[in-house]
Tab-separated table of C-alpha atoms and ligand atoms in Angstrom:
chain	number	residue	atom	x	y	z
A	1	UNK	CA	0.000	0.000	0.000
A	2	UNK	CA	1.392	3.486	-0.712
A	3	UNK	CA	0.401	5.096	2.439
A	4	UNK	CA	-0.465	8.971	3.111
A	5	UNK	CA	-2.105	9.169	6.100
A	6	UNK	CA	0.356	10.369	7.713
A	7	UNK	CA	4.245	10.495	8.286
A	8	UNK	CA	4.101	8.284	11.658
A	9	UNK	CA	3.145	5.495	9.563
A	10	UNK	CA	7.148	4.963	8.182
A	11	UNK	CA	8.176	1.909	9.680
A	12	UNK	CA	11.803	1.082	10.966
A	13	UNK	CA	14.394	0.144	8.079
A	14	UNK	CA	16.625	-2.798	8.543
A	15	UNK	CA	19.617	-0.589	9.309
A	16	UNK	CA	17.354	0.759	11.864
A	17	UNK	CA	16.651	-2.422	13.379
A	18	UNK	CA	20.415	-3.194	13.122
A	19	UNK	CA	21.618	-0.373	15.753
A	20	UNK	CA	18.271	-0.968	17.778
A	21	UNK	CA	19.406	-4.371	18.051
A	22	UNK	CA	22.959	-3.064	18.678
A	23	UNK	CA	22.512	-0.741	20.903
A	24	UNK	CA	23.990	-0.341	24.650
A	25	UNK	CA	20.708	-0.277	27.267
A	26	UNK	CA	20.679	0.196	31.015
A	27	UNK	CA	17.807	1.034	33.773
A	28	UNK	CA	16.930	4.686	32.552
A	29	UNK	CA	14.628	5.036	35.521
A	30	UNK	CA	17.898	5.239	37.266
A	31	UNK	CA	20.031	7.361	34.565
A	32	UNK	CA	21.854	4.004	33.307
A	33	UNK	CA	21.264	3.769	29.488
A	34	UNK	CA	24.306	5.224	27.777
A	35	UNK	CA	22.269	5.264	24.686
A	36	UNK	CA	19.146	7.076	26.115
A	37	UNK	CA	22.086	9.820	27.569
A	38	UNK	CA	23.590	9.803	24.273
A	39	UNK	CA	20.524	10.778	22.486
A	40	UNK	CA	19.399	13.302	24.966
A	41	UNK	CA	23.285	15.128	24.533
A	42	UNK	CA	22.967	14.948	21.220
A	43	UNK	CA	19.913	16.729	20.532
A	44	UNK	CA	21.053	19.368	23.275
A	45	UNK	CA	24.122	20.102	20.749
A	46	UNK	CA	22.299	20.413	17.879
A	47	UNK	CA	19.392	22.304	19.291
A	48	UNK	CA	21.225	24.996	21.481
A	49	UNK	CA	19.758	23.840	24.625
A	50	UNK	CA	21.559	22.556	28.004
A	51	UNK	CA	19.852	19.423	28.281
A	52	UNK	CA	17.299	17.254	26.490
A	53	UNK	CA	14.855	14.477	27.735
A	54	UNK	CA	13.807	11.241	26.311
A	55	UNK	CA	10.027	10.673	25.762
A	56	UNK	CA	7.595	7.907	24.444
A	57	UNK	CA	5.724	10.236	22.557
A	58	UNK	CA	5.167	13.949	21.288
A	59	UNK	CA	2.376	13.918	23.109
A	60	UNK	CA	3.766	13.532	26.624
A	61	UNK	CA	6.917	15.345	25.401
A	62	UNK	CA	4.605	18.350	25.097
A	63	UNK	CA	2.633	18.314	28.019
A	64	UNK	CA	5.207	17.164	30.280
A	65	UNK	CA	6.735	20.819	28.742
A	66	UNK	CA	3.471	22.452	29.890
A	67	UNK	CA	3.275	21.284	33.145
A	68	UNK	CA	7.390	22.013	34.056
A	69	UNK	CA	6.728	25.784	32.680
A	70	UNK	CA	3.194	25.734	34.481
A	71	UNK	CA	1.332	25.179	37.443
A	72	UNK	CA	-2.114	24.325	38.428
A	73	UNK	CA	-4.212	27.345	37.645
A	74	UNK	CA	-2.007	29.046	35.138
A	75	UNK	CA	-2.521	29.719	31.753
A	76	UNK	CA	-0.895	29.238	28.404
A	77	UNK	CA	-1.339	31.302	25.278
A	78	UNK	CA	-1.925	28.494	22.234
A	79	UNK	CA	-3.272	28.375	19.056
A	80	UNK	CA	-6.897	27.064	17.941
A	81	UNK	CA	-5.577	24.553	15.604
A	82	UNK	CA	-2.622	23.876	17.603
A	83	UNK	CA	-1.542	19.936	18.192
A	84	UNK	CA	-1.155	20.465	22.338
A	85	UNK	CA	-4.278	22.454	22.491
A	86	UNK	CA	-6.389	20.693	19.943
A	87	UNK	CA	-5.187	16.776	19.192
A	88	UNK	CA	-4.072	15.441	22.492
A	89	UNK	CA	-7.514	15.109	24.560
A	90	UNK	CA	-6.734	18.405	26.191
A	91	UNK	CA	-3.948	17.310	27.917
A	92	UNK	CA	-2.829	20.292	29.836
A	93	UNK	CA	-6.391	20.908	31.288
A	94	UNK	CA	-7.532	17.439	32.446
A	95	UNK	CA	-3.879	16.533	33.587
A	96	UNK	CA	-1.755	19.267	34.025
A	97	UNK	CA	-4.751	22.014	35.734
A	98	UNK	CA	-3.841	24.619	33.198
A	99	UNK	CA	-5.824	26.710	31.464
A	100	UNK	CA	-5.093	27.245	27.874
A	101	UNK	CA	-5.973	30.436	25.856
A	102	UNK	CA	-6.321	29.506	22.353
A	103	UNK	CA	-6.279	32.050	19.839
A	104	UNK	CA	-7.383	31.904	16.356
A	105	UNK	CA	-4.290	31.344	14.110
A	106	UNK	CA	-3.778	33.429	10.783
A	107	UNK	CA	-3.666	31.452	7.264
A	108	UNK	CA	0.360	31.311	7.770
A	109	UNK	CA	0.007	28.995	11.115
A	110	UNK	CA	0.806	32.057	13.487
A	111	UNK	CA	-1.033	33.738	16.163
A	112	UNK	CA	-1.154	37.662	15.720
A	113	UNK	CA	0.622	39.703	17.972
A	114	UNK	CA	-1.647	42.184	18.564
A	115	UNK	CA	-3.730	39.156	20.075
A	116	UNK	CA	-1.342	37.425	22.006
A	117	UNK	CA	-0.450	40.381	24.022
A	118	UNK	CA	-4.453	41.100	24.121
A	119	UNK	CA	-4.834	37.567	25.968
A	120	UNK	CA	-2.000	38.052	28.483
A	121	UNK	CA	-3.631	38.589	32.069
A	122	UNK	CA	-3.401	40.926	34.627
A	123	UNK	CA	-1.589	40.102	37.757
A	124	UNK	CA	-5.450	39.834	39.929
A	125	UNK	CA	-7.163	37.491	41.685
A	126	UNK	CA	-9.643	37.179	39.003
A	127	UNK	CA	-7.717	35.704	36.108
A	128	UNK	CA	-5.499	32.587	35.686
A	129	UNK	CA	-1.525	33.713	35.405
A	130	UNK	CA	-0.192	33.657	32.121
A	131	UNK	CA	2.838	31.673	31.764
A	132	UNK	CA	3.211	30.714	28.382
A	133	UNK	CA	3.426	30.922	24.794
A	134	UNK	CA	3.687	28.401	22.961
A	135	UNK	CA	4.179	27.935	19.238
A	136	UNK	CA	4.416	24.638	16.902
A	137	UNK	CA	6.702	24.443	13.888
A	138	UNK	CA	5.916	23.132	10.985
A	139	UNK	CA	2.216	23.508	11.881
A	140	UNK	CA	-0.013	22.110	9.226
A	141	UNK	CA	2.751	21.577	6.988
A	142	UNK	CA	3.997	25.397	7.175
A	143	UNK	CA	7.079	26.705	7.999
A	144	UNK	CA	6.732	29.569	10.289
A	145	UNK	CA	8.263	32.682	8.908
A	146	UNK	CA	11.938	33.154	11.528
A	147	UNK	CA	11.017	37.004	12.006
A	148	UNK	CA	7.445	36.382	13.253
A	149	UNK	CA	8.937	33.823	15.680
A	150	UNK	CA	11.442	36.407	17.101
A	151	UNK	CA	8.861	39.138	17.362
A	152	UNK	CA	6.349	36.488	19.186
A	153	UNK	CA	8.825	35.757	21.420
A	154	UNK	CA	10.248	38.594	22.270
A	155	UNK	CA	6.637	40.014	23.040
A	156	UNK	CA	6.525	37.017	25.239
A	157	UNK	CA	9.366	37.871	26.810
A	158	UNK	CA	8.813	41.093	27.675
A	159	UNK	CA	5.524	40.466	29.401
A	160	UNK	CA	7.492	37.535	31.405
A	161	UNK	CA	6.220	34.740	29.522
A	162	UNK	CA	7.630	31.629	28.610
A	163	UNK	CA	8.132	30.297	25.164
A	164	UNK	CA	8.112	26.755	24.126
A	165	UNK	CA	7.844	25.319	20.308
A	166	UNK	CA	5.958	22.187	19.503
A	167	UNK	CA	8.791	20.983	17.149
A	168	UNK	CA	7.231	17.550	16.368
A	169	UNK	CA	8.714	18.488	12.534
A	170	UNK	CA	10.686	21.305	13.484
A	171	UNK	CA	13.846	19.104	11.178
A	172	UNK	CA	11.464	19.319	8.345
A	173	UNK	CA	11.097	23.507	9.193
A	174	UNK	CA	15.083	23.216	9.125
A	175	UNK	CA	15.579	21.538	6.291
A	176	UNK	CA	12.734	23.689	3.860
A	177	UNK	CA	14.392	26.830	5.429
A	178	UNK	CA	17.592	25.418	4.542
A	179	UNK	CA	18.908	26.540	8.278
A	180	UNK	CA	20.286	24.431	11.214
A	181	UNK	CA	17.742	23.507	13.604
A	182	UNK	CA	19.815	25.004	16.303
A	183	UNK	CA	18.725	28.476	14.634
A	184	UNK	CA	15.261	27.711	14.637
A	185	UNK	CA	15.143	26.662	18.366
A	186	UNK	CA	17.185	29.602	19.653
A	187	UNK	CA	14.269	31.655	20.172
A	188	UNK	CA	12.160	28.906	22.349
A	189	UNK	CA	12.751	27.858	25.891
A	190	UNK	CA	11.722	24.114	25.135
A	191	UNK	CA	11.480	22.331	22.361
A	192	UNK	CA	9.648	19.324	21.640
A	193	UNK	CA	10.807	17.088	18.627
A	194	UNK	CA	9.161	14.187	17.144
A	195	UNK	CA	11.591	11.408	16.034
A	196	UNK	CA	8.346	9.450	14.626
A	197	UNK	CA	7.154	11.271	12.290
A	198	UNK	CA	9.302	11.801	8.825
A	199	UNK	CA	12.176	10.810	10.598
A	200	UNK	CA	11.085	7.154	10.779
A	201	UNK	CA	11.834	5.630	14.303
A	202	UNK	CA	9.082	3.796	15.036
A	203	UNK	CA	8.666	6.128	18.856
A	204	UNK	CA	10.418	8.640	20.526
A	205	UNK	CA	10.708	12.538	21.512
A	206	UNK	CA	13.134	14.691	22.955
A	207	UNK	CA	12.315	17.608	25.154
A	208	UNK	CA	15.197	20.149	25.122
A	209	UNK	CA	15.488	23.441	27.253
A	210	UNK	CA	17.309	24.873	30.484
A	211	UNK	CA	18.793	22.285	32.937
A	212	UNK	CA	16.169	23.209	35.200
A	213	UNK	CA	13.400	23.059	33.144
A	214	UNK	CA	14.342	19.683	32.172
A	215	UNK	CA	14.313	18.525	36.170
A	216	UNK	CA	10.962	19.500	36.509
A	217	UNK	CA	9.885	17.551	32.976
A	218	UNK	CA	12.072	14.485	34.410
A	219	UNK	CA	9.921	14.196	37.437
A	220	UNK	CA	6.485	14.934	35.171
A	221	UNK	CA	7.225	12.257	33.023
A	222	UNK	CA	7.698	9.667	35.896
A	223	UNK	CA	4.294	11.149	37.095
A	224	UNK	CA	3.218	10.709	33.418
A	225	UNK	CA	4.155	6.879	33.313
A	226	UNK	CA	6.146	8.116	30.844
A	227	UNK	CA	9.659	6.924	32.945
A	228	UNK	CA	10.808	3.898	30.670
A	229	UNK	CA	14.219	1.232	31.639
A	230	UNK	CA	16.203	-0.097	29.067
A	231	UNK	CA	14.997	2.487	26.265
A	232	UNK	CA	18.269	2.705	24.711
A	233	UNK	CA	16.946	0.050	22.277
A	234	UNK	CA	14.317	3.118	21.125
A	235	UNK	CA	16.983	5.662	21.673
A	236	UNK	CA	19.259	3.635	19.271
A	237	UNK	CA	16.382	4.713	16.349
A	238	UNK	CA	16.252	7.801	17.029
A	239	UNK	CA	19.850	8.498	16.619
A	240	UNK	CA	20.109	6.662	13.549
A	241	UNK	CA	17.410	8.505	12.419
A	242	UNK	CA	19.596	11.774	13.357
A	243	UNK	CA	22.634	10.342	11.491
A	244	UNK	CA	20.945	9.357	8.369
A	245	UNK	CA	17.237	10.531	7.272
A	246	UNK	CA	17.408	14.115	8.193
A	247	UNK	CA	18.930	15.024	4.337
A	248	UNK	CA	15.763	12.396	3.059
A	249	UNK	CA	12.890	14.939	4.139
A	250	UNK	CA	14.017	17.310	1.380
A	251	UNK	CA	13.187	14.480	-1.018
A	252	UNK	CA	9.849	14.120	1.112
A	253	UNK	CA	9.256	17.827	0.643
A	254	UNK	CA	10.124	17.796	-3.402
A	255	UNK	CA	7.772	14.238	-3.968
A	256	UNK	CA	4.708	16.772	-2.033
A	257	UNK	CA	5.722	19.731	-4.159
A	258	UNK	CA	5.305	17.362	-7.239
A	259	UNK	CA	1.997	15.773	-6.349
A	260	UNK	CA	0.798	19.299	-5.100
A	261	UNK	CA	1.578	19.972	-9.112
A	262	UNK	CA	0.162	17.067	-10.677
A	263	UNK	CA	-2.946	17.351	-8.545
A	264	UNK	CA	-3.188	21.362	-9.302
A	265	UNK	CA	-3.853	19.390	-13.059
A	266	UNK	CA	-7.258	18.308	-12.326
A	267	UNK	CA	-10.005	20.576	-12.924
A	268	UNK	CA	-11.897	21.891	-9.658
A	269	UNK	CA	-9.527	20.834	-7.221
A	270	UNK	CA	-8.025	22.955	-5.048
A	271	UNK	CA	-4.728	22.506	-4.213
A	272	UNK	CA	-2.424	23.791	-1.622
A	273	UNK	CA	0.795	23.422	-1.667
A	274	UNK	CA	3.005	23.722	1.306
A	275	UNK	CA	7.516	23.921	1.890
A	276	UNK	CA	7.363	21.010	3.616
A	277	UNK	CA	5.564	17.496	3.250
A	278	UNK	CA	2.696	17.642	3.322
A	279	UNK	CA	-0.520	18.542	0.296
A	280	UNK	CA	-3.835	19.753	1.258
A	281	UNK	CA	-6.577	19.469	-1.598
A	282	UNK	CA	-10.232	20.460	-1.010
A	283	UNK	CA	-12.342	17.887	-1.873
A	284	UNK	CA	-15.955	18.273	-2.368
A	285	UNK	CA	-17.734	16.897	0.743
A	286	UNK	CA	-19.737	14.463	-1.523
A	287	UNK	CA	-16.782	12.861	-3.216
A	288	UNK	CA	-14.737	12.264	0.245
A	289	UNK	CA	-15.971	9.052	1.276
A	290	UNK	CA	-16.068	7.646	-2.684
A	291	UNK	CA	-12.726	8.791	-3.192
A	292	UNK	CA	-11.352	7.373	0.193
A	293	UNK	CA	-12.625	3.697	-1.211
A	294	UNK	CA	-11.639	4.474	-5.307
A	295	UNK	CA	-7.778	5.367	-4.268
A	296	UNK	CA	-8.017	2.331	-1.602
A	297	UNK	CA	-8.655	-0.306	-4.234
A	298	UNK	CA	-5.987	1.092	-5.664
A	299	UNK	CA	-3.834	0.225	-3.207
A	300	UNK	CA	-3.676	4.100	-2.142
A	301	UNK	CA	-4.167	5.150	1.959
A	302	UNK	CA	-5.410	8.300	2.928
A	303	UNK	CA	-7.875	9.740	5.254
A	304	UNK	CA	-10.039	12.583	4.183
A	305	UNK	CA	-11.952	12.951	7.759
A	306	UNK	CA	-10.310	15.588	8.956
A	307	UNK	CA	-8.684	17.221	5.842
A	308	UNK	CA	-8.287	16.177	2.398
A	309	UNK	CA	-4.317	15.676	3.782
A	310	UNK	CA	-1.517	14.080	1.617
A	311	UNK	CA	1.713	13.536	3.527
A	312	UNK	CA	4.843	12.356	1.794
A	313	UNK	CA	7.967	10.331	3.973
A	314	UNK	CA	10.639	8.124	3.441
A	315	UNK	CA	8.473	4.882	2.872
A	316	UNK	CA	6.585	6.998	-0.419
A	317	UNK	CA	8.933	6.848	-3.835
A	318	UNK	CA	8.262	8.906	-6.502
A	319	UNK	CA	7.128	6.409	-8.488
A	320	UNK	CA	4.577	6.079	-6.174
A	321	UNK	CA	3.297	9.961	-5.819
A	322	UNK	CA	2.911	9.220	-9.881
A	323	UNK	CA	0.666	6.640	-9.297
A	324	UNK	CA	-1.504	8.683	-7.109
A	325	UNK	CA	-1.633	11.201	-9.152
A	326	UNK	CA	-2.221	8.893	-11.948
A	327	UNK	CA	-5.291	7.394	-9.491
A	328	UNK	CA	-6.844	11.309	-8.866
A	329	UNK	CA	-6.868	12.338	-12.017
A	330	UNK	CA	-8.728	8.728	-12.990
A	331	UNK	CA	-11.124	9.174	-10.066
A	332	UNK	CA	-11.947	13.115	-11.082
A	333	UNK	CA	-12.212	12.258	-14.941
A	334	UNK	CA	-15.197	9.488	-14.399
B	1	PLP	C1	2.550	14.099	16.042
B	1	PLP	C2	2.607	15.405	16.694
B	1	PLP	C3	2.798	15.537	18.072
B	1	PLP	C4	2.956	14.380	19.033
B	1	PLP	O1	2.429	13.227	18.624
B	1	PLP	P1	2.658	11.778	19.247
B	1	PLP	O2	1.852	10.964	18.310
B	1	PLP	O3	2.128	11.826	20.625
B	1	PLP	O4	4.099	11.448	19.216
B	1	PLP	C5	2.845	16.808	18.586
B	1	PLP	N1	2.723	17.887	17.805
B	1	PLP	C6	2.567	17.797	16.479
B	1	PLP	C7	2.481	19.034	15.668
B	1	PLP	C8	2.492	16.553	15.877
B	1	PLP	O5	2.325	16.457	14.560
């Protein structure tokens, strides 16, 4: 099956397995794994940071971030379409006791100034404290533009906030800007990155920030369940991943660019075409569901529940993006 759904479904290559099966493990419960430690320095070098933190998932990555930069009853500034805020079962309220502040985000993923520093709270009984901003990079396949992420932060900054980036793709960001990811994390005070996604270990995040911050997450993500013992096997994937499939996304990002084109071919589709890897087409609500089944039996995954969402990784040739489009324009010409 060619398979778009997503870029979480890439599965581990057999050089992959290889250093998993290679790798050096001790109890990380009790700071033992040499390969988990490894990993965690690693990403702290490339990203700028002190220290970095391994996690099971993005998902606990991020909130274990919310919860080290927030307490019970304060707030963080977030966007509507955000992935902490809006995909992980509201995470930060139901676990963490803070209040998020979502704010509508503009076409280009960001969340206007003029409305983040409207949404920042007085210092009164009355209102929750606002802590935080916090960004995500890609989002929905965008890069966000580097001089709106210095102004947001620096607005955050002066008002005392916090900044952390939701960097579950922040390599592909890095590699469309053609800039180290050290540059792109520079502004944030955490980062969470995603070595699941387009960089195809099959699990695994690292949280990176202050030596302090880190702590805190450390202790959150033993409250989180999230404190795992021999994990150097997983490490092991994720720095192979590092090592050799951060140059692949750009091929990632030129197969979307080139089914964003051949798409952009058929009549009354519209087509948007994104830097990074991912292709979002508006298909009629009618035609969702039909052309869901039409591209299965073609041997052709996607989901069209949310949005009519193409994502290219390292498990999708270009051969096969011609076949899809090949599919489409079949499905749209009946
Ligand atoms: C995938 C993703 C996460 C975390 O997801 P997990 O599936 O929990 O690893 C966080 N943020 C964004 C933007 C993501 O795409």
């Amino acid at each position: 099956m060619i398979d778009l759904r997503s870029d979480t479904v890439t599965r581990p290559s057999q050089a992959m397995l290889a250093a998993m099966t290679a790798a050096e493990t001790g109890d990380d419960v009790w700071g033992d794994d040499p390969t988990v430690i490894k990993l965690q320095a690693t990403l702290a070098e490339r990203t700028g940071k002190e220290a970095g933190l391994f996690f099971p998932s993005g998902t606990q990555s991020n909130l274990a971030a919310l919860m080290a930069h927030c307490a019970r009853g304060d707030e963080y500034v977030v966007g509507q379409h955000a992935h902490t805020y809006k995909y992980e079962g509201g995470g930060a309220a139901v676990l963490g006791s803070i209040q998020p502040q979502p704010i509508e985000n503009a076409s280009d993923g960001s969340l206007p100034l003029d409305k983040i520093a409207a949404a920042i709270k007085p210092i009164d009984n009355h209102f929750a404290r606002t802590r935080l901003l916090a960004l995500e990079n890609t989002i929905g396949g965008k890069v966000l533009p580097a001089s709106y992420v210095a102004q947001a932060t620096q607005l955050a900054r002066d008002r005392g906030l916090a900044t952390h980036l939701d960097g579950a793709r922040v390599f592909n960001a890095a590699v469309a800007s053609d800039k180290p990811v050290g540059e792109l994390c520079a502004p944030f005070d955490s980062v969470s990155i995603c070595f699941s996604k387009g960089l195809g270990a099959p699990v695994g995040s690292v949280l990176v920030g202050s030596k302090a911050l880190i702590e805190v997450a450390s202790r959150w993500r033993k409250v989180l369940g999230g404190g795992m013992r021999q994990s150097g096997v997983l490490a092991a994937a994720c720095l192979h991943a590092l090592d050799h499939h951060v140059d692949g996304l750009a091929r990632d990002h030129d197969n979307a660019a080139h089914l964003a084109a051949g798409l952009a071919q058929i009549d009354g589709l519209e087509v948007q075409s994104l830097a990074t890897n991912m292709v979002f087409a508006r298909i009629p609500d009618a035609h969702c569901a039909s052309l869901e089944a039409f591209l299965k039996e073609r041997g052709i995954l996607t989901q069209m529940l949310y949005a009519s969402r193409f994502v290219t990784h390292r498990d999708v040739s270009r051969d096969d993006i011609d076949a899809v489009i090949r599919a489409m324009k079949d499905y749209f010409a009946r």
